[in-house]
Amino acid sequence: MPSYRAPVDDTLFLLNDVLQLQRYGNLKGFADVSPDVTGQILAEAGKLCEEAFAPLNQSGDATGCKRGADGSVTAPAGFKAAYQAYAGGGWISLPVPEEYGGQGLPYTLSMAMNEFASSANMAFAMYPGLTQGALAALLTHGSEEQKKLYAPKMAEGRWSGTMNLTEPQCGTDLGLLTTKAVPRGDGTYSITGQKIFISAGEHDLAENIVHFVLARAEGAPAGVKGISLFIVPKIVPGADGSLGARNGVSCGSIEEKMGIHGNATCVMNYDGAQGFLIGEENRGLNAMFVMMNEARLGVAVQGLAQSEVAYQNALAYAKERLQGRALTGPKYPDKKADPIIVHPDIRRMLLEIKAFNEAARGLALAAALDSDVAHRSGDPAARQAAEDRLGLMTPVLKGMLTDVGFENAVKAQQVFGGHGYIREWGMEQFVRDARIAMIYEGANGIQALDLVGRKLPREGGRAIMAFFKESAELLGAHGANEAMKPYVVPAQSALGDLQKASMWLMQNAMAKPDNAGAASYDYMHLLGRVALALMWVRIAAAAMEKKAREPETAALMDAKLVTARFYMERMLPETALRLARIVAGADTMMSLAPEMF
Ligand SMILES: Cc1cc2nc3c(=O)[nH]c(=O)nc-3n(C[C@H](O)[C@H](O)[C@H](O)COP(=O)(O)OP(=O)(O)OC[C@H]3O[C@@H](n4cnc5c(N)ncnc54)[C@H](O)[C@@H]3O)c2cc1C
């Protein structure tokens, strides 16, 4: 059976020493979390994930969710108690403002919990995760009355949330959606249509489910300009929050799928269900984007989370499994063979995963911190800068963390040899579960297009120009320090590749959109690799300082420095490959007619 230890110490190092959370004490909710309190919160989060959620991961995968003849859905055994522990522990309400029943603490801490919970049990963590995304959309775009009615119950976990975009004929292209919303004359709407692939669409964990549904109001324009967002509760509440009548929404079936079997992926049928408009008619996509952006970061972290738990198990296996001898002669002559961790190729795989995980965690936490600044800072310039960074980095993190997260789950499986293919070890489940994160919440190709087509050109390229400026400042601040050169010099060179790629796009994409489309995936990964390198520069600088200040941490900090060097020497050179592909342009790719494939 696989095991899991939440990386609490590593997360605390990132929060306290690298991102220096204590500098943000002026943000609402941050003054309450001293490093000690943060430590206690994360230790508690880690314990819950290790003890309550991880033990249900394999059993939930084996049994999956069951749909009864009446359309009710039962989550795997143990999920209900686990959900109550999650909600009861205040983990959903943690970042929600106090006036809506929350604790008003930093979202950054939620991000850490999301990672731990997704490593422990990704299918389970999606139930509260979707509720958090739905809450974000409600709090940004809902009316005061809607917020007061729904938010406290959702923050408590008594009511869960879903997002309903996809229909059989409408996936990426939301303009094709046909679910109808007809005014009832009392300010509410009748919603009719079918949604597919709806995560946590029906289950027995919460007493009510609040569906956030995209639909087209009668007479609305075609395409994305005619989409509105509705709240459609499974049970319609009275104004006082008491549960009323069952609404006309039901689960038609549960999708049979490759992984995350513990999460009910439902076909949802809306049959004249009562819906309540959020925001204005035809502005639904705008409101849903809040939820989607939140969810994209959540999905990014799912990639990291599967990479982390797969790594931990591969590392333990590599230290125990005896096969062959070290190339330089036996390292453990008293044993029949050496543990496989002596082999350079095993180390390559382990270090590639480790070097990714530790910096990717830093990027995910930094993005969450930007979200906190964007929502809570009193300084408009700081808010704007954080929003720009977050907008730029969200598609990059979604695309890169889930692509590499999946590759890493496969790599960790490889460390197990044939045993990685055998169900009992749990490695094949990590591979199956990690795979979906590349697809949903906007397939990764769409993230790349969002980055190149929308995020880069926005406001005359303000976000990417700020990224270049901040990167140059970071590298400049450490460039004169001899000890930092092994990190700063390669990062500088990779940043140069990114600048060249950005310049090429500016010169070649406007007149010829296929050049942008053909370059987008490599550009997303190129930017991601540079961001990881810059995070490693920050980690290396923090590690050197910490080692000097607290000599007892020397071994841990030295491991960080070696891992940073590994990243720079063996992983970062990928930026040159990405640049070469980008500047190759679209001509060859687009010249093959469909019938010539
Ligand atoms: C397990 C699971 C859970 C899900 N949960 C939810 C949920 O809770 N709520 C919800 O609403 N949906 C959910 N989805 C749906 C998911 O978000 C969609 O599957 C996804 O957005 C892609 O849509 P599609 O499957 O229709 O693929 P398509 O849109 O048909 O895309 C097929 C391929 O074409 C590419 N493509 C499409 N358009 C373009 C373009 N313009 N340019 C370049 N490439 C393009 C895509 O990247 C993709 O690779 C879930 C799906 C699964 C499998």
XYZ file of C-alpha atoms and ligand atoms in Angstrom:
650
model
C 0.000 0.000 0.000
C 1.425 3.417 -0.890
C 2.167 5.896 1.862
C 2.089 9.686 2.092
C 3.754 12.289 4.334
C 2.596 15.862 3.804
C 5.616 18.074 2.963
C 4.885 20.427 5.854
C 8.502 21.469 6.499
C 9.184 22.180 2.858
C 6.009 24.256 2.603
C 6.957 26.210 5.723
C 10.420 26.887 4.321
C 8.829 28.241 1.147
C 6.298 30.356 3.008
C 8.606 31.730 5.693
C 12.064 31.875 4.100
C 11.444 32.165 0.364
C 8.138 34.032 0.003
C 8.499 35.673 3.432
C 4.850 35.676 4.350
C 5.607 37.864 7.354
C 6.144 40.813 4.968
C 2.445 40.722 4.137
C 1.169 41.475 7.644
C -0.733 44.512 6.322
C -3.070 42.291 4.283
C -6.382 41.414 5.867
C -6.145 38.075 7.667
C -2.356 37.851 7.466
C -1.606 39.423 10.844
C -3.328 36.431 12.456
C -0.845 33.950 11.026
C 2.578 34.229 12.618
C 5.097 31.584 11.480
C 4.119 29.582 14.594
C 0.430 29.667 13.766
C 1.153 28.806 10.134
C 3.215 25.866 11.367
C 0.360 24.635 13.550
C -2.218 25.021 10.774
C -0.109 23.132 8.246
C 0.820 20.397 10.717
C -2.878 19.886 11.423
C -3.667 19.865 7.692
C -0.918 17.334 7.022
C -2.066 15.031 9.819
C -5.662 15.002 8.559
C -4.568 14.215 5.002
C -2.173 11.468 6.073
C -4.475 9.811 8.579
C -7.991 10.361 7.252
C -7.797 10.831 3.469
C -4.797 8.820 2.229
C -6.032 5.489 3.663
C -9.194 5.839 1.521
C -7.387 6.459 -1.765
C -6.996 2.888 -2.987
C -10.318 1.633 -1.619
C -12.175 4.603 -3.164
C -10.516 3.845 -6.502
C -11.490 0.185 -6.290
C -15.167 0.686 -5.404
C -15.918 4.019 -7.091
C -19.261 5.807 -6.760
C -22.581 4.012 -7.073
C -25.781 5.373 -8.585
C -29.099 4.077 -7.294
C -32.215 3.568 -9.428
C -33.625 6.857 -8.083
C -30.601 8.790 -9.351
C -29.007 9.138 -5.918
C -25.242 8.647 -5.777
C -23.231 7.105 -2.968
C -19.565 8.051 -2.595
C -17.083 5.324 -1.587
C -17.086 4.010 1.987
C -15.421 6.384 4.425
C -15.748 9.473 2.210
C -18.644 10.894 4.212
C -16.749 10.839 7.502
C -13.661 12.212 5.741
C -15.732 15.030 4.231
C -17.171 15.864 7.639
C -13.641 15.992 9.048
C -12.551 18.300 6.217
C -15.523 20.633 6.511
C -15.756 20.402 10.303
C -12.069 21.254 10.613
C -12.807 24.567 8.907
C -10.733 23.783 5.808
C -13.366 24.979 3.337
C -14.129 28.154 5.289
C -10.453 29.012 5.911
C -10.074 31.794 3.279
C -13.763 32.832 3.135
C -14.430 36.355 4.518
C -15.762 36.385 8.064
C -19.018 38.137 7.114
C -19.942 35.081 5.042
C -19.194 32.531 7.709
C -15.511 32.082 6.967
C -12.297 32.586 8.923
C -10.764 35.220 6.626
C -7.326 33.552 6.667
C -4.919 33.656 3.700
C -5.906 31.689 0.603
C -2.184 30.871 0.443
C -2.692 28.467 3.341
C -5.653 26.856 1.563
C -3.374 26.256 -1.387
C -1.017 24.254 0.833
C -3.951 22.232 2.182
C -5.206 21.644 -1.371
C -1.887 20.131 -2.328
C -1.752 17.845 0.711
C -5.362 16.706 0.264
C -4.891 16.060 -3.473
C -1.768 13.993 -2.825
C -3.565 12.014 -0.153
C -6.709 11.413 -2.183
C -7.320 13.427 -5.331
C -10.803 12.067 -6.024
C -11.932 12.939 -2.505
C -10.306 16.381 -2.436
C -12.332 17.414 -5.480
C -15.592 17.508 -3.492
C -14.520 20.373 -1.193
C -12.273 21.797 -3.949
C -15.209 22.437 -6.273
C -17.142 24.029 -3.434
C -14.268 26.472 -2.921
C -14.255 27.385 -6.612
C -18.019 27.901 -6.608
C -17.747 30.056 -3.501
C -15.186 32.275 -5.221
C -17.582 32.949 -8.127
C -20.490 33.548 -5.754
C -18.547 35.996 -3.606
C -17.317 37.946 -6.628
C -20.484 38.071 -8.723
C -23.434 37.049 -6.535
C -25.924 39.542 -5.106
C -25.712 40.313 -1.401
C -28.838 38.229 -0.859
C -27.352 35.235 -2.703
C -24.092 35.505 -0.808
C -25.876 35.623 2.551
C -28.066 32.646 1.644
C -25.502 30.303 0.089
C -21.993 31.260 1.204
C -22.159 30.395 4.926
C -23.688 26.962 4.228
C -21.098 26.273 1.546
C -18.255 27.504 3.754
C -19.474 25.115 6.417
C -19.529 22.308 3.838
C -23.185 21.514 4.535
C -23.888 22.464 0.917
C -21.347 21.596 -1.751
C -20.744 23.252 -5.145
C -20.305 22.161 -8.758
C -19.534 23.850 -12.059
C -21.670 22.924 -15.070
C -20.244 24.022 -18.395
C -19.809 20.963 -20.581
C -22.527 19.535 -22.836
C -22.237 16.695 -25.361
C -21.708 19.082 -28.304
C -19.995 21.800 -26.298
C -16.608 21.351 -24.639
C -13.876 23.882 -25.268
C -16.157 26.017 -27.417
C -18.681 27.278 -24.888
C -20.395 29.326 -27.567
C -22.059 26.066 -28.668
C -23.970 25.512 -25.461
C -27.712 25.000 -25.721
C -29.017 24.616 -22.164
C -31.990 26.987 -22.000
C -33.092 29.445 -19.352
C -36.685 30.680 -19.626
C -37.909 33.448 -17.293
C -40.653 32.279 -14.961
C -42.011 35.750 -14.391
C -40.995 35.811 -10.707
C -37.382 36.799 -11.330
C -36.228 33.183 -11.509
C -35.692 30.954 -14.570
C -36.566 27.452 -15.749
C -33.388 25.654 -16.734
C -33.597 22.803 -19.245
C -30.776 20.872 -20.855
C -28.123 18.248 -20.320
C -24.649 18.696 -18.878
C -22.033 15.947 -19.036
C -18.814 15.172 -17.135
C -19.942 17.110 -14.043
C -17.546 16.450 -11.179
C -19.239 15.873 -7.815
C -22.554 16.384 -9.644
C -24.447 14.138 -7.238
C -23.328 12.483 -3.988
C -24.297 11.803 -0.402
C -21.617 13.864 1.355
C -23.546 17.120 1.795
C -27.202 17.853 2.506
C -27.559 20.056 -0.569
C -25.646 20.631 -3.808
C -25.450 24.087 -5.360
C -24.926 23.780 -9.105
C -23.409 26.726 -10.956
C -24.816 26.306 -14.445
C -24.099 28.077 -17.710
C -27.225 28.448 -19.843
C -28.635 30.625 -22.594
C -31.501 32.923 -21.659
C -34.403 33.062 -24.102
C -33.637 35.439 -26.981
C -29.960 35.768 -26.023
C -27.418 36.291 -28.820
C -25.663 33.246 -30.276
C -22.135 32.343 -29.199
C -20.371 33.242 -25.969
C -22.040 36.654 -25.815
C -25.351 34.994 -24.947
C -24.310 32.904 -21.954
C -25.607 33.513 -18.438
C -24.688 31.923 -15.108
C -27.326 30.469 -12.782
C -27.427 28.966 -9.347
C -29.483 25.788 -9.501
C -29.748 24.190 -6.066
C -30.524 20.473 -5.834
C -32.950 21.371 -3.046
C -34.363 24.871 -3.292
C -33.773 26.706 0.001
C -36.187 29.125 1.648
C -35.021 32.671 2.320
C -33.939 31.543 5.819
C -31.769 28.748 4.380
C -34.151 25.960 5.357
C -34.364 23.148 2.810
C -37.498 23.221 0.654
C -38.598 21.234 -2.372
C -36.426 18.976 -4.551
C -35.509 20.856 -7.743
C -35.805 19.463 -11.288
C -32.179 18.401 -11.576
C -30.939 14.836 -11.389
C -28.014 12.579 -12.164
C -28.744 10.526 -15.304
C -25.649 8.352 -15.031
C -22.091 8.224 -13.743
C -19.356 8.310 -16.387
C -17.112 5.220 -16.568
C -13.613 6.646 -16.597
C -9.858 6.012 -16.391
C -9.181 7.357 -12.893
C -10.466 9.477 -9.991
C -13.097 6.789 -9.473
C -13.919 8.117 -6.008
C -15.284 11.298 -7.549
C -18.735 11.091 -9.116
C -18.465 12.426 -12.692
C -22.111 12.807 -13.630
C -24.424 13.383 -16.536
C -26.772 16.012 -15.086
C -30.257 16.441 -16.475
C -31.993 19.778 -15.967
C -35.683 19.477 -16.523
C -37.303 22.848 -15.919
C -35.227 23.287 -12.774
C -35.559 26.574 -10.914
C -32.478 28.707 -11.503
C -31.360 32.004 -10.005
C -29.367 34.360 -12.209
C -25.919 35.415 -10.958
C -24.927 38.891 -12.067
C -26.398 40.123 -15.336
C -27.889 38.175 -18.220
C -25.355 37.377 -20.975
C -22.426 38.125 -18.661
C -22.199 34.562 -17.394
C -18.839 33.692 -18.823
C -17.343 36.630 -17.051
C -18.639 35.333 -13.717
C -17.682 31.746 -14.497
C -14.121 32.866 -15.268
C -13.589 33.637 -11.584
C -14.499 30.069 -10.787
C -12.456 28.730 -13.673
C -9.337 30.670 -12.679
C -9.609 29.444 -9.113
C -10.218 25.933 -10.389
C -7.266 26.150 -12.794
C -4.884 26.798 -9.942
C -6.548 23.968 -8.029
C -6.032 21.642 -10.992
C -2.417 22.811 -11.402
C -1.834 21.707 -7.831
C -3.407 18.317 -8.559
C -0.545 17.751 -11.030
C 2.045 18.694 -8.424
C 0.242 16.631 -5.786
C 0.322 13.416 -7.832
C 3.970 14.076 -8.675
C 4.759 14.485 -4.967
C 2.999 11.385 -3.667
C 4.369 9.262 -6.543
C 7.867 10.599 -5.793
C 7.671 9.792 -2.092
C 6.778 6.191 -2.826
C 9.387 5.833 -5.572
C 12.070 7.216 -3.258
C 11.190 4.773 -0.477
C 11.197 1.904 -2.989
C 14.543 2.959 -4.478
C 16.149 2.810 -1.036
C 14.838 -0.697 -0.372
C 14.842 -2.542 -3.674
C 18.088 -4.510 -4.123
C 19.175 -5.004 -7.728
C 22.645 -4.927 -9.271
C 25.753 -3.212 -8.018
C 26.880 0.399 -8.206
C 29.022 1.095 -11.284
C 31.893 2.067 -8.974
C 31.737 -1.228 -7.013
C 29.407 -2.526 -4.259
C 28.120 0.138 -1.897
C 26.539 -2.380 0.482
C 28.864 -5.418 0.259
C 27.061 -7.124 3.148
C 23.870 -7.282 1.050
C 23.188 -9.500 -1.940
C 22.866 -6.431 -4.131
C 22.839 -2.656 -3.757
C 19.615 -0.687 -3.426
C 18.685 0.754 -6.797
C 19.189 4.338 -5.567
C 22.918 3.826 -6.226
C 22.263 3.749 -9.997
C 22.645 7.057 -11.854
C 19.579 6.422 -13.990
C 17.367 5.933 -10.923
C 18.821 9.128 -9.467
C 18.089 10.924 -12.731
C 14.421 10.052 -12.438
C 14.171 10.839 -8.736
C 16.028 14.136 -9.032
C 14.028 15.244 -12.048
C 10.869 14.796 -10.002
C 12.290 16.337 -6.826
C 13.730 19.351 -8.666
C 10.362 19.949 -10.244
C 8.210 19.420 -7.148
C 10.043 21.746 -4.803
C 10.111 24.710 -7.175
C 6.619 24.025 -8.540
C 5.328 24.137 -4.966
C 6.997 27.532 -4.614
C 5.269 28.756 -7.785
C 1.856 27.504 -6.676
C 2.203 29.192 -3.289
C 3.478 32.384 -4.948
C 0.411 32.401 -7.225
C -1.890 31.969 -4.226
C -0.094 34.830 -2.502
C -0.639 36.979 -5.587
C -4.317 36.125 -5.393
C -4.366 37.239 -1.753
C -2.604 40.506 -2.638
C -4.948 41.090 -5.595
C -7.994 40.672 -3.337
C -6.817 42.137 -0.049
C -4.190 44.824 -0.607
C -5.106 48.463 -0.027
C -2.471 49.563 -2.556
C -3.914 49.709 -6.089
C -0.482 49.388 -7.739
C 0.321 46.256 -5.716
C -3.115 44.826 -6.549
C -2.636 45.490 -10.244
C 0.849 43.967 -10.328
C -0.345 40.860 -8.476
C -3.343 40.492 -10.785
C -1.108 40.765 -13.848
C 1.304 38.125 -12.526
C -1.553 35.820 -11.599
C -3.221 36.233 -14.992
C 0.029 35.418 -16.764
C 0.970 32.492 -14.550
C -2.423 30.746 -14.211
C -2.394 29.076 -17.670
C 1.327 28.343 -17.332
C 0.860 26.619 -13.994
C -2.232 24.724 -15.141
C -0.458 23.498 -18.280
C 3.026 22.849 -16.952
C 2.240 21.445 -13.508
C -0.277 18.961 -14.897
C 1.832 17.910 -17.916
C 4.959 17.426 -15.847
C 2.951 16.048 -12.923
C 1.701 13.250 -15.169
C 5.177 12.639 -16.665
C 6.552 12.455 -13.138
C 3.915 9.967 -12.017
C 5.028 7.794 -14.964
C 8.698 8.303 -14.040
C 8.038 7.332 -10.435
C 6.176 4.248 -11.702
C 9.270 3.420 -13.794
C 11.417 3.372 -10.649
C 9.304 0.399 -9.510
C 10.017 -1.588 -12.683
C 7.309 -4.240 -13.211
C 5.951 -3.692 -9.704
C 4.890 -0.203 -10.770
C 2.464 -1.804 -13.197
C 0.884 -3.967 -10.507
C -2.138 -2.424 -8.822
C -1.203 -3.299 -5.225
C 1.674 -0.774 -5.161
C -0.619 2.109 -6.033
C 1.667 3.653 -8.650
C -0.626 2.959 -11.598
C -3.424 4.788 -9.765
C -1.273 7.916 -9.477
C -0.677 7.738 -13.236
C -4.381 7.292 -13.999
C -5.488 10.003 -11.595
C -2.853 12.499 -12.766
C -3.915 12.119 -16.407
C -7.228 13.958 -16.113
C -5.629 17.150 -14.816
C -4.128 17.752 -18.284
C -7.584 17.599 -19.834
C -10.246 19.231 -17.696
C -10.570 22.864 -16.692
C -9.532 23.738 -20.245
C -7.303 21.169 -21.987
C -3.639 22.169 -21.806
C -3.524 23.209 -25.458
C -6.236 25.721 -24.620
C -4.205 27.031 -21.663
C -1.349 27.652 -24.087
C -3.650 29.551 -26.457
C -5.044 31.573 -23.553
C -1.482 32.518 -22.610
C -0.306 33.492 -26.067
C -3.556 34.852 -27.468
C -4.922 36.729 -24.460
C -2.543 37.034 -21.543
C 0.560 38.107 -23.465
C -0.963 40.906 -25.571
C -3.261 42.220 -22.805
C -2.636 45.900 -21.981
C 0.190 46.113 -24.502
C 2.082 43.203 -22.943
C 2.135 44.770 -19.477
C 2.284 41.451 -17.582
C 5.155 39.883 -19.543
C 7.117 43.160 -19.496
C 6.722 43.269 -15.702
C 7.826 39.614 -15.559
C 11.015 40.490 -17.466
C 11.669 43.482 -15.244
C 11.154 41.574 -11.989
C 13.290 38.682 -13.271
C 16.132 41.026 -14.220
C 15.923 42.644 -10.767
C 16.059 39.256 -9.030
C 19.036 38.063 -11.079
C 20.733 41.455 -10.726
C 20.370 41.352 -6.945
C 22.228 38.025 -6.742
C 24.501 38.294 -9.785
C 27.513 39.692 -7.945
C 27.517 36.895 -5.370
C 30.040 34.275 -6.515
C 28.218 31.487 -4.654
C 25.007 32.276 -6.544
C 26.585 32.162 -10.020
C 25.754 28.469 -10.703
C 22.096 29.438 -10.398
C 22.025 32.982 -11.744
C 24.024 32.382 -14.940
C 21.862 29.543 -16.351
C 18.679 31.361 -15.300
C 19.908 34.442 -17.160
C 20.505 32.410 -20.290
C 17.050 30.772 -20.108
C 15.463 34.169 -19.587
C 17.231 35.248 -22.791
C 15.559 32.322 -24.619
C 12.187 33.474 -23.323
C 12.843 37.047 -24.418
C 13.828 35.871 -27.895
C 10.696 33.718 -28.120
C 8.498 36.621 -26.983
C 10.091 38.936 -29.526
C 9.623 36.338 -32.277
C 5.945 36.036 -31.368
C 5.498 39.806 -31.438
C 7.028 39.948 -34.911
C 5.460 36.835 -36.419
C 2.151 36.089 -34.762
C 0.021 39.152 -35.457
C 0.090 38.826 -39.240
C -0.046 35.030 -39.146
C -2.157 33.597 -36.300
C -1.055 30.013 -37.042
C 2.429 31.022 -35.911
C 0.974 31.894 -32.503
C -1.010 28.652 -32.367
C 1.967 26.540 -33.414
C 4.274 28.219 -30.889
C 1.858 28.373 -27.979
C 2.489 25.007 -26.299
C 6.258 25.374 -26.381
C 5.961 28.963 -25.211
C 3.852 27.905 -22.219
C 6.460 25.321 -21.234
C 9.350 27.692 -21.933
C 7.867 30.336 -19.667
C 7.158 27.657 -17.070
C 10.749 26.370 -17.104
C 12.080 29.921 -16.701
C 9.678 30.533 -13.810
C 10.920 27.334 -12.137
C 14.521 28.500 -12.625
C 13.771 31.871 -11.044
C 12.073 30.110 -8.149
C 15.200 27.967 -7.715
C 17.297 31.153 -7.622
C 15.095 32.435 -4.812
C 15.232 29.077 -3.015
C 19.024 28.886 -3.341
C 19.452 32.399 -1.933
C 17.104 31.617 0.962
C 18.860 28.289 1.610
C 22.273 29.966 1.855
C 20.953 32.541 4.278
C 19.166 29.968 6.392
C 22.206 27.717 6.557
C 24.343 30.627 7.778
C 21.707 31.709 10.311
C 20.698 28.261 11.562
C 23.645 25.859 11.107
C 21.515 22.915 12.252
C 19.616 23.174 8.946
C 22.813 22.768 6.883
C 22.116 19.245 5.596
C 18.602 20.156 4.428
C 19.730 23.412 2.859
C 22.672 21.728 1.125
C 20.191 19.283 -0.403
C 18.256 22.281 -1.735
C 21.422 23.724 -3.289
C 22.339 20.428 -4.972
C 18.793 20.064 -6.286
C 18.886 23.626 -7.620
C 22.143 22.840 -9.449
C 20.627 19.695 -10.894
C 17.708 21.723 -12.219
C 20.021 24.292 -13.804
C 22.397 21.750 -15.349
C 20.055 19.031 -16.523
C 16.530 20.405 -16.861
C 16.764 24.062 -17.749
C 18.614 23.479 -21.067
C 15.183 22.472 -22.353
C 14.481 26.178 -22.962
C 16.800 26.166 -25.992
C 14.855 23.271 -27.516
C 11.555 25.060 -26.917
C 12.897 28.248 -28.499
C 14.094 26.341 -31.577
C 10.628 24.845 -32.040
C 8.922 28.203 -31.603
C 10.980 29.993 -34.223
C 10.451 27.115 -36.673
C 7.017 28.669 -37.233
C 3.818 27.075 -38.476
C 4.498 26.623 -42.191
C 5.549 22.961 -42.202
C 2.904 21.990 -39.639
C 0.098 23.637 -41.582
C 1.201 22.564 -45.057
C -0.025 18.978 -44.692
C -3.659 18.790 -45.859
C -5.907 16.604 -43.627
C -6.015 13.863 -46.263
C -2.205 13.752 -46.397
C -1.862 12.700 -42.730
C -13.342 13.366 -15.385
C -13.827 14.650 -15.947
C -14.343 15.619 -15.108
C -14.839 16.815 -15.626
N -15.430 17.740 -14.786
C -16.116 18.773 -15.334
C -16.931 19.619 -14.517
O -16.997 19.475 -13.307
N -17.650 20.601 -15.125
C -17.607 20.804 -16.476
O -18.291 21.696 -16.949
N -16.819 20.041 -17.266
C -16.078 19.028 -16.728
N -15.307 18.232 -17.529
C -15.224 18.527 -18.957
C -13.855 19.042 -19.372
O -13.629 20.308 -18.837
C -13.796 18.974 -20.912
O -13.690 17.609 -21.248
C -12.649 19.768 -21.489
O -12.833 21.142 -21.255
C -12.464 19.558 -22.986
O -13.690 19.589 -23.695
P -14.060 18.368 -24.663
O -13.875 17.113 -23.890
O -15.372 18.594 -25.261
O -12.941 18.406 -25.771
P -12.966 19.294 -27.116
O -13.369 20.678 -26.823
O -13.723 18.562 -28.148
O -11.431 19.290 -27.497
C -10.764 18.168 -28.114
C -9.309 18.552 -28.362
O -9.267 19.646 -29.272
C -8.527 20.726 -28.733
N -9.163 21.966 -29.164
C -10.460 22.314 -29.072
N -10.656 23.539 -29.562
C -9.463 23.998 -29.963
C -8.998 25.226 -30.523
N -9.828 26.235 -30.771
N -7.677 25.347 -30.791
C -6.821 24.338 -30.520
N -7.195 23.163 -29.986
C -8.495 22.997 -29.699
C -8.568 20.533 -27.235
O -7.432 21.100 -26.580
C -8.577 19.021 -27.095
O -7.264 18.516 -27.116
C -14.761 17.052 -17.014
C -14.201 16.092 -17.866
C -13.759 14.891 -17.349
C -13.223 13.861 -18.297
